Amino acid sequence: MIRCILIAVVLLMGTPALAQPLIIAHRGASGERPEHTRAAYDLAIEQGADVIEPDLVLTRDGVFVDRHENEIGGTTDVERHPEFAARKTTKIIDGVQTTGWFTEDFTLAELKTLRAKERLPAFRPSSAAFDGQEPILTLDEVVAIARAASARTGRTIAVAPELKHPTYFAGIDLPMEDAFVAELERLDLTGADAPIIIQCFEVGPLERLAGRIKAPLAQLVAGAGGPADRPGLTYAEMITPEGLKTMAAYAAWVAPEMTLVLPRDAQGRTTATSSLVADAHAAGLKVVVWTLRAENAFLPAELRRGEGLADHGAMAAYAAAFAEAGVDALFSDFPGLARENLSNH
């Protein structure tokens, strides 16, 4: 019950004194099961995640499905389906040339014939052992997983959907925003107290959503570049004190790449904590960092253990360092480790 109360308070107002950061299961327990699957979400919830995250793209018939990208060659067995071989193509997505199979070229019924696979099999062979077992989920199905788990566990399990490439989809006559608002209204997830955090790297969609719904919005910020819909704006400008004040006019959260909070030097070692968390809190924004992973390849040099990039390092210390830096939430591919590690610090 106490944890449920804390989750509601953080979603609405920020982290209370001494509260642990929320743990957001990044695509589920995606370090241990193929991402964006029921198995990944169920495991994450079992491990104590407060929030589960679906990435949202659209099908040809306008249904929101849960995939890391609209290109699905790396996360499904589509290449093993000869009936879809002719749909392999090359497209420009947010300025990047990408070859593969794309959700917008499939109906939901067709996508439901595919099965998920591990995106990083070289790093996560134990997860790859579950390849071929799970279908692609819709937004509706992910929300149903969260709600069923909330009823089963007595904990509030929130969802954190990310709108992927909305400007691109609008450009191919699959605009996201109206359809997304309609889905949220149907699912009763538009209120200020709804158990949801809506994310996007683009600015315009969040600004427009802020005028239509009261649910919390999170502006994603990468360590380089800028939002695809604002060519003259950089993420670096967005996280200055002035930029954060502007952001706070439409968003409740800023979601920076983790190295923007705990920077690294040329040798990959963590340096002094940046002022981003303090600046964001001063602007009235909560902070959620992405993405904590246990493998050495994704950890700062001083926390790597063993010889291989796939070996697991000291994620415990990394999670604790972000908690000490004052972040309000953490995205992690290993929610069980993150929850256990924070509980031990």
mmCIF file of C-alpha atoms in Angstrom:
data_model
loop_
_atom_site.group_PDB
_atom_site.id
_atom_site.type_symbol
_atom_site.label_atom_id
_atom_site.label_comp_id
_atom_site.label_asym_id
_atom_site.label_seq_id
_atom_site.Cartn_x
_atom_site.Cartn_y
_atom_site.Cartn_z
ATOM 1 C CA MET A 1 0.000 0.000 0.000
ATOM 2 C CA ILE A 2 2.815 2.439 0.862
ATOM 3 C CA ARG A 3 4.496 1.791 -2.495
ATOM 4 C CA CYS A 4 1.205 2.437 -4.322
ATOM 5 C CA ILE A 5 0.841 5.776 -2.546
ATOM 6 C CA LEU A 6 4.427 6.728 -3.407
ATOM 7 C CA ILE A 7 3.899 5.876 -7.091
ATOM 8 C CA ALA A 8 0.854 8.130 -7.251
ATOM 9 C CA VAL A 9 2.706 10.957 -5.526
ATOM 10 C CA VAL A 10 5.719 10.680 -7.843
ATOM 11 C CA LEU A 11 3.577 10.630 -10.976
ATOM 12 C CA LEU A 12 1.751 13.743 -9.858
ATOM 13 C CA MET A 13 4.186 15.764 -7.745
ATOM 14 C CA GLY A 14 7.688 14.335 -7.762
ATOM 15 C CA THR A 15 9.729 12.158 -5.445
ATOM 16 C CA PRO A 16 8.964 12.530 -1.721
ATOM 17 C CA ALA A 17 11.914 12.803 0.632
ATOM 18 C CA LEU A 18 13.740 9.503 1.092
ATOM 19 C CA ALA A 19 11.618 7.707 -1.548
ATOM 20 C CA GLN A 20 13.445 5.399 -3.916
ATOM 21 C CA PRO A 21 13.274 6.236 -7.632
ATOM 22 C CA LEU A 22 10.534 4.543 -9.586
ATOM 23 C CA ILE A 23 11.746 1.566 -11.606
ATOM 24 C CA ILE A 24 10.497 1.632 -15.191
ATOM 25 C CA ALA A 25 10.911 -1.708 -16.948
ATOM 26 C CA HIS A 26 12.418 -0.671 -20.272
ATOM 27 C CA ARG A 27 10.421 -2.737 -22.786
ATOM 28 C CA GLY A 28 9.776 -5.121 -19.892
ATOM 29 C CA ALA A 29 12.539 -7.197 -18.333
ATOM 30 C CA SER A 30 14.220 -6.921 -21.723
ATOM 31 C CA GLY A 31 17.602 -8.072 -20.454
ATOM 32 C CA GLU A 32 16.100 -11.482 -19.724
ATOM 33 C CA ARG A 33 13.246 -11.966 -22.217
ATOM 34 C CA PRO A 34 12.700 -10.673 -25.777
ATOM 35 C CA GLU A 35 11.645 -7.045 -25.464
ATOM 36 C CA HIS A 36 8.048 -5.841 -25.633
ATOM 37 C CA THR A 37 6.565 -9.277 -24.990
ATOM 38 C CA ARG A 38 4.068 -10.470 -22.419
ATOM 39 C CA ALA A 39 6.807 -12.651 -20.921
ATOM 40 C CA ALA A 40 9.084 -9.605 -20.521
ATOM 41 C CA TYR A 41 6.352 -7.504 -18.908
ATOM 42 C CA ASP A 42 5.142 -10.249 -16.599
ATOM 43 C CA LEU A 43 8.688 -10.951 -15.416
ATOM 44 C CA ALA A 44 9.336 -7.235 -14.839
ATOM 45 C CA ILE A 45 6.205 -6.914 -12.730
ATOM 46 C CA GLU A 46 7.113 -10.031 -10.776
ATOM 47 C CA GLN A 47 10.524 -8.466 -10.122
ATOM 48 C CA GLY A 48 8.980 -5.338 -8.643
ATOM 49 C CA ALA A 49 8.849 -2.851 -11.520
ATOM 50 C CA ASP A 50 6.586 0.128 -10.890
ATOM 51 C CA VAL A 51 6.036 0.958 -14.564
ATOM 52 C CA ILE A 52 6.215 -1.009 -17.837
ATOM 53 C CA GLU A 53 7.213 0.650 -21.100
ATOM 54 C CA PRO A 54 5.792 -0.009 -24.573
ATOM 55 C CA ASP A 55 7.233 1.696 -27.663
ATOM 56 C CA LEU A 56 4.420 2.533 -30.065
ATOM 57 C CA VAL A 57 4.362 2.423 -33.857
ATOM 58 C CA LEU A 58 1.430 2.080 -36.251
ATOM 59 C CA THR A 59 0.217 -0.671 -38.546
ATOM 60 C CA ARG A 60 -1.127 -0.101 -42.048
ATOM 61 C CA ASP A 61 -4.631 -0.257 -40.619
ATOM 62 C CA GLY A 62 -3.864 2.325 -37.934
ATOM 63 C CA VAL A 63 -3.404 0.159 -34.823
ATOM 64 C CA PHE A 64 -0.756 0.961 -32.212
ATOM 65 C CA VAL A 65 1.624 -1.968 -31.802
ATOM 66 C CA ASP A 66 4.476 -2.427 -29.387
ATOM 67 C CA ARG A 67 7.858 -2.470 -31.164
ATOM 68 C CA HIS A 68 11.158 -0.702 -30.538
ATOM 69 C CA GLU A 69 11.070 0.643 -34.099
ATOM 70 C CA ASN A 70 8.738 0.440 -37.057
ATOM 71 C CA GLU A 71 11.482 -1.671 -38.690
ATOM 72 C CA ILE A 72 10.873 -5.173 -37.330
ATOM 73 C CA GLY A 73 13.548 -7.317 -38.954
ATOM 74 C CA GLY A 74 15.682 -7.160 -35.826
ATOM 75 C CA THR A 75 12.951 -7.968 -33.305
ATOM 76 C CA THR A 76 10.715 -10.514 -35.057
ATOM 77 C CA ASP A 77 11.008 -13.608 -37.253
ATOM 78 C CA VAL A 78 9.570 -11.792 -40.289
ATOM 79 C CA GLU A 79 12.537 -12.832 -42.467
ATOM 80 C CA ARG A 80 11.478 -16.453 -41.973
ATOM 81 C CA HIS A 81 8.061 -15.780 -43.521
ATOM 82 C CA PRO A 82 8.343 -16.228 -47.310
ATOM 83 C CA GLU A 83 4.923 -14.681 -47.793
ATOM 84 C CA PHE A 84 6.385 -11.350 -46.633
ATOM 85 C CA ALA A 85 9.732 -11.490 -48.453
ATOM 86 C CA ALA A 86 8.671 -8.961 -51.096
ATOM 87 C CA ARG A 87 7.895 -6.355 -48.449
ATOM 88 C CA LYS A 88 11.536 -5.878 -47.516
ATOM 89 C CA THR A 89 12.422 -2.356 -48.561
ATOM 90 C CA THR A 90 14.532 0.712 -47.783
ATOM 91 C CA LYS A 91 13.109 3.885 -46.239
ATOM 92 C CA ILE A 92 14.357 7.131 -44.741
ATOM 93 C CA ILE A 93 13.260 7.388 -41.101
ATOM 94 C CA ASP A 94 14.096 10.698 -39.416
ATOM 95 C CA GLY A 95 16.921 11.216 -41.913
ATOM 96 C CA VAL A 96 18.394 7.722 -41.505
ATOM 97 C CA GLN A 97 18.317 5.196 -44.352
ATOM 98 C CA THR A 98 16.950 1.924 -43.013
ATOM 99 C CA THR A 99 16.415 -1.401 -44.785
ATOM 100 C CA GLY A 100 14.022 -4.060 -43.568
ATOM 101 C CA TRP A 101 10.353 -4.703 -42.947
ATOM 102 C CA PHE A 102 8.141 -1.932 -41.564
ATOM 103 C CA THR A 103 4.994 -2.106 -39.449
ATOM 104 C CA GLU A 104 3.191 0.422 -41.630
ATOM 105 C CA ASP A 105 3.321 -2.086 -44.513
ATOM 106 C CA PHE A 106 1.461 -4.750 -42.522
ATOM 107 C CA THR A 107 -2.026 -5.075 -41.091
ATOM 108 C CA LEU A 108 -2.403 -6.021 -37.457
ATOM 109 C CA ALA A 109 -3.645 -9.461 -38.481
ATOM 110 C CA GLU A 110 -0.474 -10.026 -40.507
ATOM 111 C CA LEU A 111 1.799 -8.830 -37.704
ATOM 112 C CA LYS A 112 0.064 -11.187 -35.299
ATOM 113 C CA THR A 113 1.430 -14.116 -37.336
ATOM 114 C CA LEU A 114 5.004 -13.085 -36.422
ATOM 115 C CA ARG A 115 6.904 -13.967 -33.277
ATOM 116 C CA ALA A 116 9.336 -11.855 -31.274
ATOM 117 C CA LYS A 117 13.049 -12.486 -30.999
ATOM 118 C CA GLU A 118 15.904 -11.083 -28.915
ATOM 119 C CA ARG A 119 17.325 -7.886 -30.428
ATOM 120 C CA LEU A 120 20.802 -8.316 -28.867
ATOM 121 C CA PRO A 121 21.463 -12.082 -29.006
ATOM 122 C CA ALA A 122 25.243 -11.728 -28.742
ATOM 123 C CA PHE A 123 24.805 -9.954 -25.400
ATOM 124 C CA ARG A 124 21.754 -11.874 -24.209
ATOM 125 C CA PRO A 125 21.844 -15.513 -25.355
ATOM 126 C CA SER A 126 19.692 -16.627 -22.413
ATOM 127 C CA SER A 127 16.961 -14.253 -23.580
ATOM 128 C CA ALA A 128 17.371 -15.458 -27.164
ATOM 129 C CA ALA A 129 16.437 -18.934 -25.916
ATOM 130 C CA PHE A 130 12.857 -17.571 -25.766
ATOM 131 C CA ASP A 131 12.831 -16.509 -29.432
ATOM 132 C CA GLY A 132 9.810 -17.484 -31.470
ATOM 133 C CA GLN A 133 7.393 -17.834 -28.564
ATOM 134 C CA GLU A 134 5.633 -14.482 -28.175
ATOM 135 C CA PRO A 135 3.390 -12.469 -30.541
ATOM 136 C CA ILE A 136 3.474 -8.729 -31.090
ATOM 137 C CA LEU A 137 1.301 -6.846 -28.597
ATOM 138 C CA THR A 138 -1.009 -3.880 -29.096
ATOM 139 C CA LEU A 139 -1.199 -0.882 -26.761
ATOM 140 C CA ASP A 140 -4.534 -2.185 -25.521
ATOM 141 C CA GLU A 141 -2.938 -5.511 -24.584
ATOM 142 C CA VAL A 142 -0.066 -3.854 -22.696
ATOM 143 C CA VAL A 143 -2.484 -1.731 -20.671
ATOM 144 C CA ALA A 144 -4.486 -4.884 -19.921
ATOM 145 C CA ILE A 145 -1.306 -6.576 -18.645
ATOM 146 C CA ALA A 146 -0.629 -3.644 -16.310
ATOM 147 C CA ARG A 147 -4.198 -3.533 -15.037
ATOM 148 C CA ALA A 148 -4.419 -7.270 -14.447
ATOM 149 C CA ALA A 149 -1.119 -7.146 -12.564
ATOM 150 C CA SER A 150 -2.313 -4.216 -10.466
ATOM 151 C CA ALA A 151 -5.385 -6.174 -9.447
ATOM 152 C CA ARG A 152 -3.348 -9.312 -8.806
ATOM 153 C CA THR A 153 -0.522 -7.736 -6.790
ATOM 154 C CA GLY A 154 -2.278 -4.854 -5.069
ATOM 155 C CA ARG A 155 0.377 -2.504 -6.493
ATOM 156 C CA THR A 156 -0.293 0.221 -9.035
ATOM 157 C CA ILE A 157 1.510 -0.789 -12.239
ATOM 158 C CA ALA A 158 1.707 2.211 -14.547
ATOM 159 C CA VAL A 159 2.543 2.297 -18.262
ATOM 160 C CA ALA A 160 5.025 4.589 -20.033
ATOM 161 C CA PRO A 161 4.271 4.505 -23.761
ATOM 162 C CA GLU A 162 6.700 6.162 -26.159
ATOM 163 C CA LEU A 163 5.422 7.595 -29.429
ATOM 164 C CA LYS A 164 8.026 6.659 -32.052
ATOM 165 C CA HIS A 165 8.618 8.870 -35.100
ATOM 166 C CA PRO A 166 5.278 10.729 -35.101
ATOM 167 C CA THR A 167 6.406 13.219 -37.765
ATOM 168 C CA TYR A 168 7.436 10.359 -40.058
ATOM 169 C CA PHE A 169 4.105 8.600 -39.564
ATOM 170 C CA ALA A 170 2.185 11.816 -40.215
ATOM 171 C CA GLY A 171 4.112 12.117 -43.469
ATOM 172 C CA ILE A 172 2.820 8.755 -44.690
ATOM 173 C CA ASP A 173 -0.793 9.550 -43.817
ATOM 174 C CA LEU A 174 -0.754 7.706 -40.500
ATOM 175 C CA PRO A 175 -0.972 10.600 -38.023
ATOM 176 C CA MET A 176 -0.529 9.396 -34.460
ATOM 177 C CA GLU A 177 -1.933 12.082 -32.222
ATOM 178 C CA ASP A 178 -5.684 11.877 -32.875
ATOM 179 C CA ALA A 179 -5.581 8.085 -32.797
ATOM 180 C CA PHE A 180 -3.513 8.103 -29.619
ATOM 181 C CA VAL A 181 -5.824 10.511 -27.788
ATOM 182 C CA ALA A 182 -8.811 8.407 -28.850
ATOM 183 C CA GLU A 183 -7.099 5.293 -27.440
ATOM 184 C CA LEU A 184 -6.281 7.050 -24.171
ATOM 185 C CA GLU A 185 -9.863 8.265 -23.831
ATOM 186 C CA ARG A 186 -11.180 4.751 -24.453
ATOM 187 C CA LEU A 187 -8.745 3.368 -21.881
ATOM 188 C CA ASP A 188 -9.508 6.155 -19.359
ATOM 189 C CA LEU A 189 -5.870 7.301 -19.279
ATOM 190 C CA THR A 190 -6.177 11.025 -19.982
ATOM 191 C CA GLY A 191 -6.442 12.369 -16.424
ATOM 192 C CA ALA A 192 -3.749 14.013 -14.339
ATOM 193 C CA ASP A 193 -3.829 11.076 -11.957
ATOM 194 C CA ALA A 194 -3.787 8.384 -14.650
ATOM 195 C CA PRO A 195 -1.092 5.714 -14.114
ATOM 196 C CA ILE A 196 0.770 6.682 -17.265
ATOM 197 C CA ILE A 197 3.818 8.658 -18.418
ATOM 198 C CA ILE A 198 3.740 9.504 -22.145
ATOM 199 C CA GLN A 199 7.144 9.915 -23.800
ATOM 200 C CA CYS A 200 8.468 11.286 -27.078
ATOM 201 C CA PHE A 201 11.774 12.573 -28.485
ATOM 202 C CA GLU A 202 9.867 15.097 -30.590
ATOM 203 C CA VAL A 203 8.551 18.348 -29.133
ATOM 204 C CA GLY A 204 5.464 19.249 -31.161
ATOM 205 C CA PRO A 205 3.472 16.103 -30.380
ATOM 206 C CA LEU A 206 3.997 16.621 -26.644
ATOM 207 C CA GLU A 207 3.068 20.307 -26.849
ATOM 208 C CA ARG A 208 -0.149 19.439 -28.669
ATOM 209 C CA LEU A 209 -0.969 16.571 -26.336
ATOM 210 C CA ALA A 210 -0.541 18.928 -23.376
ATOM 211 C CA GLY A 211 -3.427 20.969 -24.762
ATOM 212 C CA ARG A 212 -5.690 17.939 -25.109
ATOM 213 C CA ILE A 213 -5.060 15.680 -22.103
ATOM 214 C CA LYS A 214 -3.892 16.094 -18.524
ATOM 215 C CA ALA A 215 -1.840 12.896 -18.265
ATOM 216 C CA PRO A 216 1.880 13.350 -17.445
ATOM 217 C CA LEU A 217 4.188 13.884 -20.437
ATOM 218 C CA ALA A 218 7.946 13.202 -20.627
ATOM 219 C CA GLN A 219 10.343 14.889 -23.014
ATOM 220 C CA LEU A 220 13.041 12.432 -24.060
ATOM 221 C CA VAL A 221 16.497 13.946 -24.530
ATOM 222 C CA ALA A 222 19.480 12.251 -26.160
ATOM 223 C CA GLY A 223 23.129 13.016 -25.549
ATOM 224 C CA ALA A 224 23.560 14.426 -29.060
ATOM 225 C CA GLY A 225 21.452 15.825 -31.875
ATOM 226 C CA GLY A 226 17.997 17.278 -31.520
ATOM 227 C CA PRO A 227 14.292 16.520 -32.015
ATOM 228 C CA ALA A 228 13.372 15.412 -35.537
ATOM 229 C CA ASP A 229 10.527 17.904 -35.733
ATOM 230 C CA ARG A 230 12.652 20.934 -34.706
ATOM 231 C CA PRO A 231 15.722 21.019 -36.998
ATOM 232 C CA GLY A 232 17.039 24.248 -35.471
ATOM 233 C CA LEU A 233 16.878 23.010 -31.878
ATOM 234 C CA THR A 234 19.425 20.821 -30.083
ATOM 235 C CA TYR A 235 18.915 18.645 -27.041
ATOM 236 C CA ALA A 236 21.815 20.486 -25.422
ATOM 237 C CA GLU A 237 19.837 23.731 -25.673
ATOM 238 C CA MET A 238 16.736 22.038 -24.280
ATOM 239 C CA ILE A 239 18.456 21.076 -21.015
ATOM 240 C CA THR A 240 19.842 24.494 -20.167
ATOM 241 C CA PRO A 241 18.010 26.184 -17.276
ATOM 242 C CA GLU A 242 16.074 28.322 -19.757
ATOM 243 C CA GLY A 243 15.338 25.355 -21.986
ATOM 244 C CA LEU A 244 14.017 23.365 -19.041
ATOM 245 C CA LYS A 245 11.681 26.201 -18.080
ATOM 246 C CA THR A 246 10.290 26.123 -21.615
ATOM 247 C CA MET A 247 9.912 22.354 -21.411
ATOM 248 C CA ALA A 248 8.028 22.601 -18.126
ATOM 249 C CA ALA A 249 5.262 24.502 -19.903
ATOM 250 C CA TYR A 250 4.142 21.269 -21.570
ATOM 251 C CA ALA A 251 5.900 18.358 -19.832
ATOM 252 C CA ALA A 252 5.996 17.004 -16.275
ATOM 253 C CA TRP A 253 9.179 14.991 -16.832
ATOM 254 C CA VAL A 254 12.484 15.344 -18.610
ATOM 255 C CA ALA A 255 13.968 12.002 -19.665
ATOM 256 C CA PRO A 256 17.692 12.433 -20.394
ATOM 257 C CA GLU A 257 20.182 9.879 -21.582
ATOM 258 C CA MET A 258 22.038 8.714 -18.481
ATOM 259 C CA THR A 259 25.374 10.296 -19.404
ATOM 260 C CA LEU A 260 23.746 13.728 -19.278
ATOM 261 C CA VAL A 261 23.338 13.226 -15.513
ATOM 262 C CA LEU A 262 26.528 11.259 -14.816
ATOM 263 C CA PRO A 263 28.922 12.265 -17.617
ATOM 264 C CA ARG A 264 31.899 10.163 -18.677
ATOM 265 C CA ASP A 265 35.422 11.201 -19.636
ATOM 266 C CA ALA A 266 37.423 10.110 -22.680
ATOM 267 C CA GLN A 267 38.302 6.838 -20.940
ATOM 268 C CA GLY A 268 34.644 6.085 -20.272
ATOM 269 C CA ARG A 269 34.866 6.737 -16.548
ATOM 270 C CA THR A 270 32.174 8.620 -14.630
ATOM 271 C CA THR A 271 33.003 12.218 -13.787
ATOM 272 C CA ALA A 272 31.266 14.708 -11.492
ATOM 273 C CA THR A 273 27.467 14.762 -11.469
ATOM 274 C CA SER A 274 26.041 17.401 -13.795
ATOM 275 C CA SER A 275 23.607 20.094 -12.682
ATOM 276 C CA LEU A 276 20.785 18.673 -14.824
ATOM 277 C CA VAL A 277 18.772 17.081 -12.009
ATOM 278 C CA ALA A 278 18.960 20.206 -9.854
ATOM 279 C CA ASP A 279 18.142 22.451 -12.827
ATOM 280 C CA ALA A 280 15.189 20.278 -13.833
ATOM 281 C CA HIS A 281 13.792 20.185 -10.306
ATOM 282 C CA ALA A 282 14.171 23.963 -10.095
ATOM 283 C CA ALA A 283 12.075 24.228 -13.264
ATOM 284 C CA GLY A 284 9.407 21.963 -11.757
ATOM 285 C CA LEU A 285 10.304 18.878 -13.818
ATOM 286 C CA LYS A 286 10.833 15.334 -12.580
ATOM 287 C CA VAL A 287 13.789 13.394 -13.998
ATOM 288 C CA VAL A 288 13.891 9.851 -15.388
ATOM 289 C CA VAL A 289 17.163 8.582 -16.889
ATOM 290 C CA TRP A 290 17.637 5.951 -19.571
ATOM 291 C CA THR A 291 18.763 3.175 -19.730
ATOM 292 C CA LEU A 292 20.472 1.082 -17.021
ATOM 293 C CA ARG A 293 21.788 -2.201 -18.387
ATOM 294 C CA ALA A 294 23.916 -4.766 -16.600
ATOM 295 C CA GLU A 295 26.327 -5.608 -19.417
ATOM 296 C CA ASN A 296 29.819 -4.080 -19.410
ATOM 297 C CA ALA A 297 29.230 -2.569 -22.850
ATOM 298 C CA PHE A 298 26.708 -0.157 -21.336
ATOM 299 C CA LEU A 299 28.422 0.637 -18.034
ATOM 300 C CA PRO A 300 31.102 3.210 -17.205
ATOM 301 C CA ALA A 301 34.622 1.824 -17.253
ATOM 302 C CA GLU A 302 35.064 1.749 -13.475
ATOM 303 C CA LEU A 303 31.999 -0.484 -13.034
ATOM 304 C CA ARG A 304 32.862 -3.128 -15.624
ATOM 305 C CA ARG A 305 33.670 -6.596 -14.368
ATOM 306 C CA GLY A 306 35.212 -9.542 -16.216
ATOM 307 C CA GLU A 307 36.735 -9.504 -19.690
ATOM 308 C CA GLY A 308 33.810 -9.511 -22.106
ATOM 309 C CA LEU A 309 31.470 -6.707 -23.115
ATOM 310 C CA ALA A 310 28.537 -9.055 -22.459
ATOM 311 C CA ASP A 311 29.709 -9.841 -18.924
ATOM 312 C CA HIS A 312 27.681 -8.222 -16.178
ATOM 313 C CA GLY A 313 29.282 -5.387 -14.258
ATOM 314 C CA ALA A 314 28.397 -3.525 -11.078
ATOM 315 C CA MET A 315 24.981 -2.183 -12.011
ATOM 316 C CA ALA A 316 24.226 -1.963 -8.284
ATOM 317 C CA ALA A 317 26.645 0.894 -7.834
ATOM 318 C CA TYR A 318 25.381 2.620 -10.966
ATOM 319 C CA ALA A 319 21.737 2.497 -9.870
ATOM 320 C CA ALA A 320 22.724 3.794 -6.440
ATOM 321 C CA ALA A 321 24.708 6.648 -7.987
ATOM 322 C CA PHE A 322 21.670 7.843 -9.925
ATOM 323 C CA ALA A 323 19.531 7.599 -6.800
ATOM 324 C CA GLU A 324 22.098 9.698 -4.947
ATOM 325 C CA ALA A 325 22.040 12.196 -7.827
ATOM 326 C CA GLY A 326 18.343 12.715 -7.049
ATOM 327 C CA VAL A 327 16.627 11.249 -10.105
ATOM 328 C CA ASP A 328 12.952 10.444 -9.728
ATOM 329 C CA ALA A 329 12.909 7.309 -11.881
ATOM 330 C CA LEU A 330 15.177 4.898 -13.746
ATOM 331 C CA PHE A 331 14.614 3.023 -16.984
ATOM 332 C CA SER A 332 16.262 -0.396 -16.796
ATOM 333 C CA ASP A 333 16.409 -3.546 -18.906
ATOM 334 C CA PHE A 334 16.957 -5.379 -15.603
ATOM 335 C CA PRO A 335 14.208 -4.095 -13.284
ATOM 336 C CA GLY A 336 14.774 -6.879 -10.794
ATOM 337 C CA LEU A 337 18.422 -5.951 -10.363
ATOM 338 C CA ALA A 338 17.561 -2.266 -10.179
ATOM 339 C CA ARG A 339 14.907 -2.810 -7.513
ATOM 340 C CA GLU A 340 17.124 -5.149 -5.489
ATOM 341 C CA ASN A 341 20.135 -2.893 -5.769
ATOM 342 C CA LEU A 342 18.257 0.236 -4.690
ATOM 343 C CA SER A 343 16.721 -1.655 -1.789
ATOM 344 C CA ASN A 344 20.214 -2.548 -0.621
ATOM 345 C CA HIS A 345 21.521 1.019 -0.691
#
